[in-house]
């Protein structure tokens, strides 16, 4: 079992950490924070500042960020210490490979007080939590989590999603409710070509096909060369055309990496359904007629940008969540302003839908270990970050320098009066703030109240395009598979099954689209192979875990 678990975990949790050193040197599981944590004698009332009258030090292991110069001298670090009277003794894991450092720390048993911004998976949280390495936070939240309780009242689905099957919460999340990310499967079309050829915005798969043919054959860029690329994309998930087009035939749930759906009240997969076959056949038709760039399987989004930024426009349509991932919004051509979104296409059977993410949070952002002597202070420190001022300072920097309150009359990206505006660009090397390294709350109201600069209005464009073309077609919340905790045994068994199945699906979908394998003659073989890979057992595990977490009681 142990050998199988080690092998399985390496596959299942490639974005996370291996599980080693789960018990202390003496073999004990450690004490629970819910079983007798005492507040510091000089602590102030929950929700007030400073948190303590006499300074307290917390040891924090954090994932490094190449865009932050120094966590020790960072302006937000200094402001936060003055505000809370909590000093942080930082241990920064290398940004290039943070999990290696985390593995060593966990294996040693010499844990810091807090582990922050490692994206610790639900399965890891459950295993380390049940072995006493990570403290359960429920009672701490109830006693001291002023902002966290407000968050849970607003987002009960998030509270449920971060609660393990044993009912305990082992980690606090980071909320980033970015409107355009809630519906992130978008197709962009170069509207000057539509205008030149007298074409309307396509609304069905057949209309889209006809538009692509016109782009290929009617020289819309007018240079006399057959250099037009009707449909482009890239190998990154959000840039794969099938992720957008499949939803006209079969819901392709982008909120998960493995295309899970609900069918008849149970978790199922999309890729063995008749609609999937129809969608892949449609993609093959486009590919066979030269309407899709073959580079969609090999190039990255930087190379996609190179396609769209040539002097003569050559890309008619492309898939990307945000416009700046496929064009240069700071370039001389300013071509990005002429790309507009294509609404979800209606398929031959009337399906017209876009995947929706009702869980806009990052899990495993903040955990407290059993070595923490002041867990209530650690919880209050993280809880404060959900406050709007703390969030803005943490993510964007110093007010009046890096961001400021909006002036009267300035309008936000959501079309309502703006509350704040950026004074400095985001994504540069700096020492003013932490970007998104901790528990913060960027909800729709905060994101939408950002001042829409008329000179650089990409955020406004994204908001407007999402509202206009996608919001009314978004899938129902109850149709989206939520985040799921797995037990150690479930995770071990699932790991090999899921990797084998997913690799095969990706391989065969590509071969079907390119025509390397005939979908008409080989579809039944494909479905049978999935059965032989024990897809049934994979889904049984998912449904067992889902029932444990969401349907108990």
Short mmCIF file of C-alpha atoms in Angstrom, two decimals:
data_model
loop_
_atom_site.label_atom_id
_atom_site.label_comp_id
_atom_site.label_asym_id
_atom_site.label_seq_id
_atom_site.Cartn_x
_atom_site.Cartn_y
_atom_site.Cartn_z
CA UNK A 1 0.00 0.00 0.00
CA UNK A 2 2.76 2.41 0.92
CA UNK A 3 4.57 1.86 -2.37
CA UNK A 4 1.38 2.32 -4.36
CA UNK A 5 0.55 5.46 -2.40
CA UNK A 6 3.94 7.04 -3.08
CA UNK A 7 3.69 6.31 -6.78
CA UNK A 8 0.08 7.46 -7.00
CA UNK A 9 0.64 10.68 -5.14
CA UNK A 10 3.46 11.74 -7.41
CA UNK A 11 1.07 11.47 -10.33
CA UNK A 12 -2.05 12.90 -8.72
CA UNK A 13 -0.49 15.89 -7.03
CA UNK A 14 2.09 17.10 -9.52
CA UNK A 15 1.17 20.67 -8.66
CA UNK A 16 1.44 19.99 -4.96
CA UNK A 17 3.82 18.32 -2.55
CA UNK A 18 4.77 14.77 -1.75
CA UNK A 19 3.62 13.46 1.62
CA UNK A 20 6.60 12.67 3.79
CA UNK A 21 7.31 13.21 7.45
CA UNK A 22 3.64 13.30 8.45
CA UNK A 23 4.31 12.58 12.11
CA UNK A 24 6.64 14.04 14.68
CA UNK A 25 9.92 12.44 15.66
CA UNK A 26 8.29 10.65 18.60
CA UNK A 27 5.55 9.29 16.37
CA UNK A 28 2.77 11.34 17.96
CA UNK A 29 0.15 13.02 15.81
CA UNK A 30 0.31 16.34 17.64
CA UNK A 31 -2.35 18.41 19.38
CA UNK A 32 -5.39 19.92 17.74
CA UNK A 33 -6.03 23.66 17.76
CA UNK A 34 -9.67 22.86 18.46
CA UNK A 35 -8.75 21.11 21.69
CA UNK A 36 -7.58 23.88 23.96
CA UNK A 37 -5.75 26.76 22.26
CA UNK A 38 -5.54 29.63 24.74
CA UNK A 39 -5.56 33.27 23.59
CA UNK A 40 -2.55 35.45 24.32
CA UNK A 41 -3.02 37.35 27.58
CA UNK A 42 -2.43 40.74 25.97
CA UNK A 43 -4.49 40.11 22.82
CA UNK A 44 -7.01 42.75 21.82
CA UNK A 45 -10.61 42.10 20.85
CA UNK A 46 -11.09 40.16 17.59
CA UNK A 47 -11.27 42.52 14.62
CA UNK A 48 -9.35 45.32 16.35
CA UNK A 49 -5.75 46.45 15.95
CA UNK A 50 -3.07 45.95 16.97
CA UNK A 51 -3.76 42.26 17.41
CA UNK A 52 -1.52 42.13 20.50
CA UNK A 53 -0.12 44.82 22.77
CA UNK A 54 3.27 43.15 23.14
CA UNK A 55 4.88 42.15 19.86
CA UNK A 56 4.62 38.48 18.85
CA UNK A 57 6.76 36.72 16.24
CA UNK A 58 5.42 34.15 13.79
CA UNK A 59 7.64 31.94 11.64
CA UNK A 60 6.18 31.80 8.13
CA UNK A 61 7.30 29.64 5.21
CA UNK A 62 6.14 31.28 1.97
CA UNK A 63 6.51 30.57 -1.72
CA UNK A 64 8.91 33.05 -3.30
CA UNK A 65 7.89 35.46 -6.03
CA UNK A 66 10.44 36.76 -8.53
CA UNK A 67 8.51 40.04 -8.75
CA UNK A 68 8.96 40.77 -5.02
CA UNK A 69 12.40 42.08 -4.09
CA UNK A 70 12.49 41.17 -0.39
CA UNK A 71 9.70 40.05 1.94
CA UNK A 72 11.64 41.37 4.94
CA UNK A 73 12.01 44.95 3.68
CA UNK A 74 8.78 45.03 1.68
CA UNK A 75 6.66 48.12 2.37
CA UNK A 76 3.52 46.10 3.03
CA UNK A 77 5.41 43.84 5.43
CA UNK A 78 6.49 46.89 7.42
CA UNK A 79 3.01 48.45 7.38
CA UNK A 80 1.43 45.16 8.44
CA UNK A 81 3.79 44.77 11.40
CA UNK A 82 3.03 48.29 12.58
CA UNK A 83 -0.70 47.68 12.17
CA UNK A 84 -0.88 44.27 13.88
CA UNK A 85 2.18 44.26 16.15
CA UNK A 86 3.00 40.84 14.72
CA UNK A 87 6.54 40.36 13.44
CA UNK A 88 7.13 37.80 10.71
CA UNK A 89 10.29 35.73 10.57
CA UNK A 90 10.28 34.77 6.90
CA UNK A 91 11.60 31.64 5.26
CA UNK A 92 11.18 32.08 1.51
CA UNK A 93 11.11 29.00 -0.70
CA UNK A 94 12.70 29.41 -4.14
CA UNK A 95 10.11 30.53 -6.67
CA UNK A 96 11.50 28.08 -9.23
CA UNK A 97 10.85 24.99 -7.09
CA UNK A 98 9.06 25.84 -3.84
CA UNK A 99 7.71 22.34 -3.25
CA UNK A 100 11.19 20.90 -2.83
CA UNK A 101 11.72 23.19 0.14
CA UNK A 102 8.30 22.40 1.55
CA UNK A 103 8.96 18.67 1.30
CA UNK A 104 12.18 19.05 3.27
CA UNK A 105 10.47 21.10 5.97
CA UNK A 106 7.61 18.65 6.35
CA UNK A 107 9.96 15.67 6.37
CA UNK A 108 12.06 17.23 9.12
CA UNK A 109 9.20 17.71 11.56
CA UNK A 110 10.63 21.17 12.31
CA UNK A 111 7.60 23.04 11.06
CA UNK A 112 7.16 26.81 10.89
CA UNK A 113 4.12 28.35 12.56
CA UNK A 114 2.48 29.05 9.21
CA UNK A 115 2.81 27.72 5.65
CA UNK A 116 1.61 30.26 3.10
CA UNK A 117 0.90 30.34 -0.64
CA UNK A 118 1.84 26.79 -1.61
CA UNK A 119 -1.55 25.81 -3.01
CA UNK A 120 -1.74 22.77 -0.75
CA UNK A 121 -4.31 20.47 -2.31
CA UNK A 122 -7.49 19.29 -0.54
CA UNK A 123 -6.10 15.75 -0.37
CA UNK A 124 -2.89 16.96 1.24
CA UNK A 125 -4.86 19.09 3.69
CA UNK A 126 -6.93 16.09 4.74
CA UNK A 127 -3.97 13.75 5.18
CA UNK A 128 -1.77 16.21 7.07
CA UNK A 129 -4.76 17.47 9.02
CA UNK A 130 -5.80 14.02 10.19
CA UNK A 131 -2.20 13.26 11.16
CA UNK A 132 -2.06 16.39 13.27
CA UNK A 133 0.48 18.38 11.26
CA UNK A 134 -2.04 21.00 10.14
CA UNK A 135 -4.33 22.47 12.78
CA UNK A 136 -8.09 22.46 12.20
CA UNK A 137 -9.25 26.06 12.09
CA UNK A 138 -12.98 25.78 12.81
CA UNK A 139 -12.96 26.93 16.44
CA UNK A 140 -10.34 29.56 15.74
CA UNK A 141 -12.52 30.97 12.96
CA UNK A 142 -15.58 30.93 15.20
CA UNK A 143 -13.77 32.79 17.99
CA UNK A 144 -11.45 35.11 16.06
CA UNK A 145 -12.29 35.05 12.34
CA UNK A 146 -14.27 38.27 12.02
CA UNK A 147 -13.62 38.71 8.29
CA UNK A 148 -13.58 34.98 7.54
CA UNK A 149 -17.09 34.55 8.96
CA UNK A 150 -18.30 37.41 6.77
CA UNK A 151 -16.72 35.70 3.78
CA UNK A 152 -18.45 32.40 4.59
CA UNK A 153 -21.81 34.15 4.90
CA UNK A 154 -21.37 35.61 1.42
CA UNK A 155 -19.90 32.45 -0.12
CA UNK A 156 -21.42 29.39 1.58
CA UNK A 157 -20.34 27.28 -1.39
CA UNK A 158 -16.70 28.17 -0.72
CA UNK A 159 -17.02 27.25 2.95
CA UNK A 160 -18.39 23.86 1.93
CA UNK A 161 -15.69 23.41 -0.70
CA UNK A 162 -12.83 23.98 1.77
CA UNK A 163 -14.36 21.80 4.49
CA UNK A 164 -12.92 18.29 4.58
CA UNK A 165 -15.19 15.24 4.84
CA UNK A 166 -14.50 15.21 8.59
CA UNK A 167 -16.06 18.68 8.74
CA UNK A 168 -12.80 20.43 9.57
CA UNK A 169 -11.23 23.37 7.77
CA UNK A 170 -7.46 23.01 7.52
CA UNK A 171 -6.68 25.93 5.23
CA UNK A 172 -7.86 29.43 4.40
CA UNK A 173 -8.38 30.36 0.74
CA UNK A 174 -7.61 33.36 -1.43
CA UNK A 175 -10.62 34.79 -3.27
CA UNK A 176 -10.17 36.34 -6.71
CA UNK A 177 -13.63 36.79 -8.21
CA UNK A 178 -12.49 38.11 -11.55
CA UNK A 179 -15.60 38.45 -13.71
CA UNK A 180 -14.01 37.34 -16.96
CA UNK A 181 -12.41 34.34 -15.23
CA UNK A 182 -15.80 33.06 -14.09
CA UNK A 183 -16.56 32.33 -17.76
CA UNK A 184 -13.12 31.89 -19.24
CA UNK A 185 -13.76 30.04 -22.51
CA UNK A 186 -13.80 32.85 -25.08
CA UNK A 187 -13.37 33.12 -28.82
CA UNK A 188 -12.16 36.44 -30.29
CA UNK A 189 -12.86 37.52 -33.88
CA UNK A 190 -11.22 40.25 -35.95
CA UNK A 191 -14.22 42.45 -36.74
CA UNK A 192 -12.67 44.49 -39.61
CA UNK A 193 -12.70 41.29 -41.65
CA UNK A 194 -16.39 40.75 -40.92
CA UNK A 195 -17.09 44.32 -42.03
CA UNK A 196 -15.00 44.07 -45.19
CA UNK A 197 -16.65 40.82 -46.29
CA UNK A 198 -20.15 41.91 -45.26
CA UNK A 199 -20.50 39.12 -42.71
CA UNK A 200 -22.45 39.08 -39.47
CA UNK A 201 -21.15 37.84 -36.13
CA UNK A 202 -21.59 34.04 -36.21
CA UNK A 203 -24.02 32.57 -33.69
CA UNK A 204 -24.13 28.90 -34.76
CA UNK A 205 -21.52 26.29 -35.60
CA UNK A 206 -22.59 26.37 -39.26
CA UNK A 207 -22.33 30.18 -39.44
CA UNK A 208 -18.91 30.00 -37.79
CA UNK A 209 -17.78 27.46 -40.38
CA UNK A 210 -18.94 29.71 -43.23
CA UNK A 211 -17.14 32.72 -41.71
CA UNK A 212 -13.89 30.75 -41.42
CA UNK A 213 -14.16 29.66 -45.05
CA UNK A 214 -14.68 33.27 -46.13
CA UNK A 215 -11.65 34.36 -44.10
CA UNK A 216 -9.54 31.71 -45.83
CA UNK A 217 -10.64 32.28 -49.42
CA UNK A 218 -11.63 35.95 -49.81
CA UNK A 219 -8.37 37.74 -48.89
CA UNK A 220 -9.88 39.88 -46.09
CA UNK A 221 -6.55 41.57 -45.31
CA UNK A 222 -6.30 42.69 -48.93
CA UNK A 223 -2.62 41.95 -49.48
CA UNK A 224 -3.20 39.55 -52.36
CA UNK A 225 -1.53 36.70 -50.48
CA UNK A 226 -3.30 33.64 -49.10
CA UNK A 227 -1.75 34.16 -45.68
CA UNK A 228 -4.93 34.36 -43.60
CA UNK A 229 -5.30 32.01 -40.62
CA UNK A 230 -9.03 31.58 -40.02
CA UNK A 231 -8.69 30.02 -36.53
CA UNK A 232 -5.61 30.11 -34.31
CA UNK A 233 -4.83 29.04 -30.78
CA UNK A 234 -2.10 27.63 -28.57
CA UNK A 235 -1.34 24.54 -26.53
CA UNK A 236 -2.22 26.12 -23.17
CA UNK A 237 -5.63 24.97 -21.99
CA UNK A 238 -7.57 28.23 -22.31
CA UNK A 239 -6.18 28.73 -25.82
CA UNK A 240 -7.25 25.39 -27.26
CA UNK A 241 -10.12 25.96 -29.74
CA UNK A 242 -11.82 22.72 -28.74
CA UNK A 243 -12.43 24.12 -25.25
CA UNK A 244 -14.71 26.76 -26.75
CA UNK A 245 -16.19 24.88 -29.69
CA UNK A 246 -17.04 21.67 -27.82
CA UNK A 247 -19.68 23.48 -25.77
CA UNK A 248 -21.92 23.68 -28.83
CA UNK A 249 -22.10 19.88 -28.74
CA UNK A 250 -21.30 18.79 -25.18
CA UNK A 251 -20.60 20.77 -22.01
CA UNK A 252 -16.82 20.75 -21.55
CA UNK A 253 -16.39 21.68 -17.91
CA UNK A 254 -13.35 23.94 -17.75
CA UNK A 255 -13.60 24.34 -13.96
CA UNK A 256 -11.84 20.98 -13.69
CA UNK A 257 -8.77 19.71 -15.50
CA UNK A 258 -10.39 16.41 -16.36
CA UNK A 259 -13.70 17.39 -18.01
CA UNK A 260 -16.00 16.17 -15.29
CA UNK A 261 -19.74 16.79 -15.58
CA UNK A 262 -22.89 15.90 -13.67
CA UNK A 263 -25.23 13.42 -15.35
CA UNK A 264 -28.37 12.15 -13.64
CA UNK A 265 -27.11 13.48 -10.31
CA UNK A 266 -23.74 11.73 -10.48
CA UNK A 267 -20.26 12.79 -11.54
CA UNK A 268 -19.51 11.63 -15.06
CA UNK A 269 -17.13 12.53 -17.89
CA UNK A 270 -17.83 14.38 -21.11
CA UNK A 271 -15.39 12.65 -23.43
CA UNK A 272 -17.26 9.40 -24.07
CA UNK A 273 -20.63 10.97 -24.89
CA UNK A 274 -22.24 11.24 -28.36
CA UNK A 275 -21.96 15.03 -28.16
CA UNK A 276 -18.20 14.75 -27.71
CA UNK A 277 -17.95 12.64 -30.83
CA UNK A 278 -19.95 15.25 -32.77
CA UNK A 279 -17.79 18.08 -31.47
CA UNK A 280 -14.55 16.33 -32.38
CA UNK A 281 -15.93 15.52 -35.84
CA UNK A 282 -16.74 19.22 -36.31
CA UNK A 283 -13.20 20.14 -35.30
CA UNK A 284 -11.83 17.58 -37.77
CA UNK A 285 -13.89 19.13 -40.54
CA UNK A 286 -12.37 22.56 -39.82
CA UNK A 287 -8.87 21.10 -39.60
CA UNK A 288 -9.20 19.04 -42.79
CA UNK A 289 -10.26 22.11 -44.77
CA UNK A 290 -7.29 24.14 -43.56
CA UNK A 291 -9.37 26.44 -41.37
CA UNK A 292 -7.41 25.71 -38.17
CA UNK A 293 -3.72 26.49 -37.76
CA UNK A 294 -1.81 23.23 -37.07
CA UNK A 295 0.28 25.22 -34.57
CA UNK A 296 -2.56 25.04 -32.00
CA UNK A 297 -0.92 21.86 -30.68
CA UNK A 298 2.67 23.10 -30.56
CA UNK A 299 2.91 26.86 -30.03
CA UNK A 300 2.52 28.75 -26.77
CA UNK A 301 0.57 31.95 -26.23
CA UNK A 302 3.65 34.11 -26.82
CA UNK A 303 3.87 32.63 -30.32
CA UNK A 304 0.14 33.18 -30.76
CA UNK A 305 0.75 36.86 -30.01
CA UNK A 306 3.39 36.94 -32.72
CA UNK A 307 0.77 35.69 -35.17
CA UNK A 308 -1.72 38.42 -34.28
CA UNK A 309 0.87 41.22 -34.25
CA UNK A 310 2.20 40.91 -37.80
CA UNK A 311 2.03 44.09 -39.87
CA UNK A 312 -0.71 42.62 -42.05
CA UNK A 313 -3.49 41.11 -39.97
CA UNK A 314 -3.54 37.37 -40.60
CA UNK A 315 -5.55 35.88 -37.69
CA UNK A 316 -9.31 35.87 -38.06
CA UNK A 317 -10.28 34.15 -34.81
CA UNK A 318 -8.44 32.83 -31.77
CA UNK A 319 -9.27 31.41 -28.37
CA UNK A 320 -8.11 33.13 -25.18
CA UNK A 321 -9.61 33.99 -21.82
CA UNK A 322 -8.25 37.54 -21.92
CA UNK A 323 -7.46 39.66 -24.96
CA UNK A 324 -3.94 40.48 -23.73
CA UNK A 325 -3.05 36.78 -23.91
CA UNK A 326 -3.44 36.79 -27.70
CA UNK A 327 -2.57 40.36 -28.70
CA UNK A 328 -0.28 43.09 -27.44
CA UNK A 329 -2.42 45.77 -25.78
CA UNK A 330 0.62 48.05 -25.52
CA UNK A 331 1.73 47.56 -29.12
CA UNK A 332 1.87 50.16 -31.88
CA UNK A 333 -0.76 48.43 -34.00
CA UNK A 334 -3.48 48.72 -31.33
CA UNK A 335 -5.14 45.82 -33.12
CA UNK A 336 -6.52 44.37 -29.90
CA UNK A 337 -9.34 46.91 -29.93
CA UNK A 338 -10.70 45.36 -33.13
CA UNK A 339 -11.00 41.85 -31.71
CA UNK A 340 -14.42 41.18 -30.16
CA UNK A 341 -15.83 38.05 -28.56
CA UNK A 342 -17.92 35.46 -30.35
CA UNK A 343 -20.87 34.37 -28.18
CA UNK A 344 -21.21 30.67 -27.33
CA UNK A 345 -22.18 29.01 -30.57
CA UNK A 346 -25.44 27.10 -30.93
CA UNK A 347 -24.83 23.54 -32.04
CA UNK A 348 -26.90 21.39 -34.40
CA UNK A 349 -28.94 20.06 -31.45
CA UNK A 350 -29.57 23.49 -29.95
CA UNK A 351 -26.95 23.41 -27.18
CA UNK A 352 -25.54 26.88 -26.48
CA UNK A 353 -23.66 27.09 -23.20
CA UNK A 354 -20.43 28.25 -21.59
CA UNK A 355 -18.73 26.66 -18.56
CA UNK A 356 -18.98 28.63 -15.33
CA UNK A 357 -16.69 28.67 -12.30
CA UNK A 358 -18.68 29.32 -9.10
CA UNK A 359 -15.58 28.58 -7.01
CA UNK A 360 -13.29 31.59 -7.63
CA UNK A 361 -10.73 30.75 -4.99
CA UNK A 362 -7.28 29.27 -4.54
CA UNK A 363 -7.12 26.52 -1.94
CA UNK A 364 -4.34 25.70 0.49
CA UNK A 365 -3.13 29.30 0.78
CA UNK A 366 -2.75 29.49 4.56
CA UNK A 367 -2.26 26.65 7.05
CA UNK A 368 -1.22 26.71 10.70
CA UNK A 369 1.00 23.88 11.87
CA UNK A 370 0.96 22.14 15.23
CA UNK A 371 4.21 23.91 16.17
CA UNK A 372 2.45 27.27 16.35
CA UNK A 373 2.28 28.47 19.97
CA UNK A 374 -0.12 31.31 19.16
CA UNK A 375 -2.58 29.93 16.60
CA UNK A 376 -5.24 32.50 17.49
CA UNK A 377 -2.83 35.31 16.57
CA UNK A 378 -1.87 33.56 13.34
CA UNK A 379 -5.55 33.15 12.45
CA UNK A 380 -6.32 36.80 13.21
CA UNK A 381 -3.32 37.89 11.14
CA UNK A 382 -4.58 35.94 8.11
CA UNK A 383 -8.20 36.90 8.76
CA UNK A 384 -7.34 40.60 8.57
CA UNK A 385 -6.19 40.17 4.96
CA UNK A 386 -9.81 39.71 3.86
CA UNK A 387 -10.48 43.32 4.88
CA UNK A 388 -10.68 45.56 1.81
CA UNK A 389 -7.88 47.93 2.86
CA UNK A 390 -5.58 45.02 3.71
CA UNK A 391 -6.37 43.34 0.39
CA UNK A 392 -5.66 46.46 -1.65
CA UNK A 393 -2.41 47.13 0.20
CA UNK A 394 -1.34 43.49 -0.02
CA UNK A 395 -2.09 43.07 -3.74
CA UNK A 396 -1.55 46.58 -5.12
CA UNK A 397 0.61 48.54 -2.67
CA UNK A 398 0.55 51.85 -0.86
CA UNK A 399 -2.49 54.12 -1.22
CA UNK A 400 -1.65 57.43 -2.85
CA UNK A 401 1.47 55.91 -4.40
CA UNK A 402 0.56 52.63 -6.10
CA UNK A 403 -3.24 53.02 -6.08
CA UNK A 404 -5.69 55.62 -4.87
CA UNK A 405 -9.35 56.31 -4.32
CA UNK A 406 -11.23 57.19 -7.49
CA UNK A 407 -12.23 60.79 -8.10
CA UNK A 408 -15.90 61.81 -8.25
CA UNK A 409 -17.33 61.09 -11.69
CA UNK A 410 -14.82 58.37 -12.55
CA UNK A 411 -16.48 55.16 -13.72
CA UNK A 412 -15.46 51.60 -12.88
CA UNK A 413 -15.08 48.72 -15.29
CA UNK A 414 -18.54 47.53 -14.22
CA UNK A 415 -20.11 50.78 -15.42
CA UNK A 416 -20.81 52.03 -11.89
CA UNK A 417 -18.99 54.78 -9.94
CA UNK A 418 -15.38 53.72 -9.43
CA UNK A 419 -13.98 53.24 -5.92
CA UNK A 420 -10.27 52.96 -6.68
CA UNK A 421 -7.71 53.22 -9.46
CA UNK A 422 -4.24 51.92 -10.19
CA UNK A 423 -1.35 54.38 -10.24
CA UNK A 424 1.36 51.83 -10.99
CA UNK A 425 1.40 48.93 -13.48
CA UNK A 426 0.76 45.42 -12.19
CA UNK A 427 3.27 42.63 -12.81
CA UNK A 428 6.56 44.50 -12.40
CA UNK A 429 9.44 43.85 -10.00
CA UNK A 430 8.77 45.94 -6.90
CA UNK A 431 9.02 46.00 -3.10
CA UNK A 432 5.72 47.65 -2.22
CA UNK A 433 3.33 44.72 -1.91
CA UNK A 434 2.99 40.93 -2.01
CA UNK A 435 0.94 40.52 -5.19
CA UNK A 436 -1.30 37.52 -4.37
CA UNK A 437 0.78 35.68 -1.80
CA UNK A 438 -1.71 35.40 1.04
CA UNK A 439 -5.37 35.32 2.04
CA UNK A 440 -7.03 38.21 0.21
CA UNK A 441 -10.57 38.96 -0.92
CA UNK A 442 -10.92 40.48 -4.38
CA UNK A 443 -14.64 40.08 -4.91
CA UNK A 444 -16.75 41.19 -7.88
CA UNK A 445 -17.52 44.52 -6.26
CA UNK A 446 -13.87 45.37 -5.68
CA UNK A 447 -12.74 44.14 -9.10
CA UNK A 448 -15.61 45.89 -10.84
CA UNK A 449 -15.11 49.19 -9.04
CA UNK A 450 -11.61 49.64 -10.54
CA UNK A 451 -11.49 52.86 -12.55
CA UNK A 452 -11.76 52.15 -16.28
CA UNK A 453 -8.94 54.17 -17.79
CA UNK A 454 -10.15 55.25 -21.27
CA UNK A 455 -6.57 55.09 -22.57
CA UNK A 456 -5.94 51.50 -21.41
CA UNK A 457 -9.35 49.89 -21.16
CA UNK A 458 -8.56 46.19 -21.51
CA UNK A 459 -10.21 45.47 -18.15
CA UNK A 460 -13.31 47.34 -19.26
CA UNK A 461 -13.33 45.42 -22.54
CA UNK A 462 -13.11 42.08 -20.73
CA UNK A 463 -15.93 42.98 -18.36
CA UNK A 464 -18.19 44.25 -21.14
CA UNK A 465 -17.54 41.33 -23.48
CA UNK A 466 -18.17 38.79 -20.72
CA UNK A 467 -21.40 40.49 -19.70
CA UNK A 468 -22.65 40.94 -23.25
CA UNK A 469 -21.83 37.56 -24.75
CA UNK A 470 -21.32 34.98 -22.00
CA UNK A 471 -23.16 35.73 -18.77
CA UNK A 472 -26.60 34.76 -20.07
CA UNK A 473 -25.26 31.44 -21.39
CA UNK A 474 -23.33 30.31 -18.32
CA UNK A 475 -23.94 26.81 -16.99
CA UNK A 476 -25.90 26.38 -13.77
CA UNK A 477 -23.96 26.21 -10.52
CA UNK A 478 -25.44 22.80 -9.77
CA UNK A 479 -24.05 21.48 -13.07
CA UNK A 480 -20.47 22.36 -12.13
CA UNK A 481 -18.42 19.76 -10.25
CA UNK A 482 -16.98 21.39 -7.10
CA UNK A 483 -13.51 20.89 -5.57
CA UNK A 484 -13.31 17.51 -3.85
CA UNK A 485 -11.32 16.09 -0.94
CA UNK A 486 -9.97 12.55 -1.34
CA UNK A 487 -8.82 10.22 1.39
CA UNK A 488 -5.32 8.78 1.18
CA UNK A 489 -6.67 5.46 -0.11
CA UNK A 490 -8.90 7.16 -2.69
CA UNK A 491 -6.08 9.41 -3.87
CA UNK A 492 -3.71 6.48 -4.19
CA UNK A 493 -6.10 4.45 -6.32
CA UNK A 494 -7.27 7.41 -8.38
CA UNK A 495 -3.83 8.69 -9.35
CA UNK A 496 -2.81 6.06 -11.89
CA UNK A 497 -6.35 5.60 -13.19
CA UNK A 498 -6.87 9.28 -13.90
CA UNK A 499 -3.51 9.93 -15.50
CA UNK A 500 -3.88 6.93 -17.81
CA UNK A 501 -7.38 7.97 -18.87
CA UNK A 502 -6.61 11.68 -19.30
CA UNK A 503 -3.45 11.06 -21.32
CA UNK A 504 -5.35 8.73 -23.63
CA UNK A 505 -8.23 11.19 -24.09
CA UNK A 506 -5.86 14.03 -24.99
CA UNK A 507 -3.89 11.84 -27.38
CA UNK A 508 -6.92 10.42 -29.16
CA UNK A 509 -8.78 13.74 -29.35
CA UNK A 510 -5.78 15.26 -31.13
CA UNK A 511 -5.50 12.28 -33.48
CA UNK A 512 -9.22 12.43 -34.28
CA UNK A 513 -9.08 16.18 -35.01
CA UNK A 514 -6.00 15.95 -37.23
CA UNK A 515 -7.33 12.90 -39.06
CA UNK A 516 -4.49 10.66 -37.98
CA UNK A 517 -7.25 8.32 -36.75
CA UNK A 518 -10.76 8.17 -38.19
CA UNK A 519 -13.38 9.05 -35.60
CA UNK A 520 -16.07 7.30 -37.64
CA UNK A 521 -14.34 3.93 -37.70
CA UNK A 522 -12.50 4.12 -34.37
CA UNK A 523 -14.94 5.81 -31.97
CA UNK A 524 -16.29 2.53 -30.58
CA UNK A 525 -12.73 1.28 -30.09
CA UNK A 526 -11.91 4.52 -28.25
CA UNK A 527 -14.90 4.15 -25.91
CA UNK A 528 -14.11 0.48 -25.28
CA UNK A 529 -10.50 1.33 -24.47
CA UNK A 530 -11.68 3.83 -21.86
CA UNK A 531 -13.79 1.10 -20.31
CA UNK A 532 -10.78 -1.22 -20.25
CA UNK A 533 -8.79 1.51 -18.50
CA UNK A 534 -11.34 1.18 -15.68
CA UNK A 535 -13.07 4.51 -16.23
CA UNK A 536 -15.98 3.07 -14.25
CA UNK A 537 -13.83 2.70 -11.12
CA UNK A 538 -12.38 6.19 -11.57
CA UNK A 539 -15.89 7.64 -11.53
CA UNK A 540 -16.87 5.49 -8.55
CA UNK A 541 -14.03 7.06 -6.57
CA UNK A 542 -15.10 10.56 -7.57
CA UNK A 543 -18.68 9.88 -6.57
CA UNK A 544 -17.69 8.26 -3.28
CA UNK A 545 -15.56 11.28 -2.38
CA UNK A 546 -18.21 13.74 -3.53
CA UNK A 547 -20.86 12.01 -1.40
CA UNK A 548 -18.52 12.00 1.62
CA UNK A 549 -17.98 15.73 1.38
CA UNK A 550 -21.21 17.18 0.05
CA UNK A 551 -24.06 14.77 0.78
CA UNK A 552 -23.38 13.58 4.31
CA UNK A 553 -26.27 14.20 6.67
#
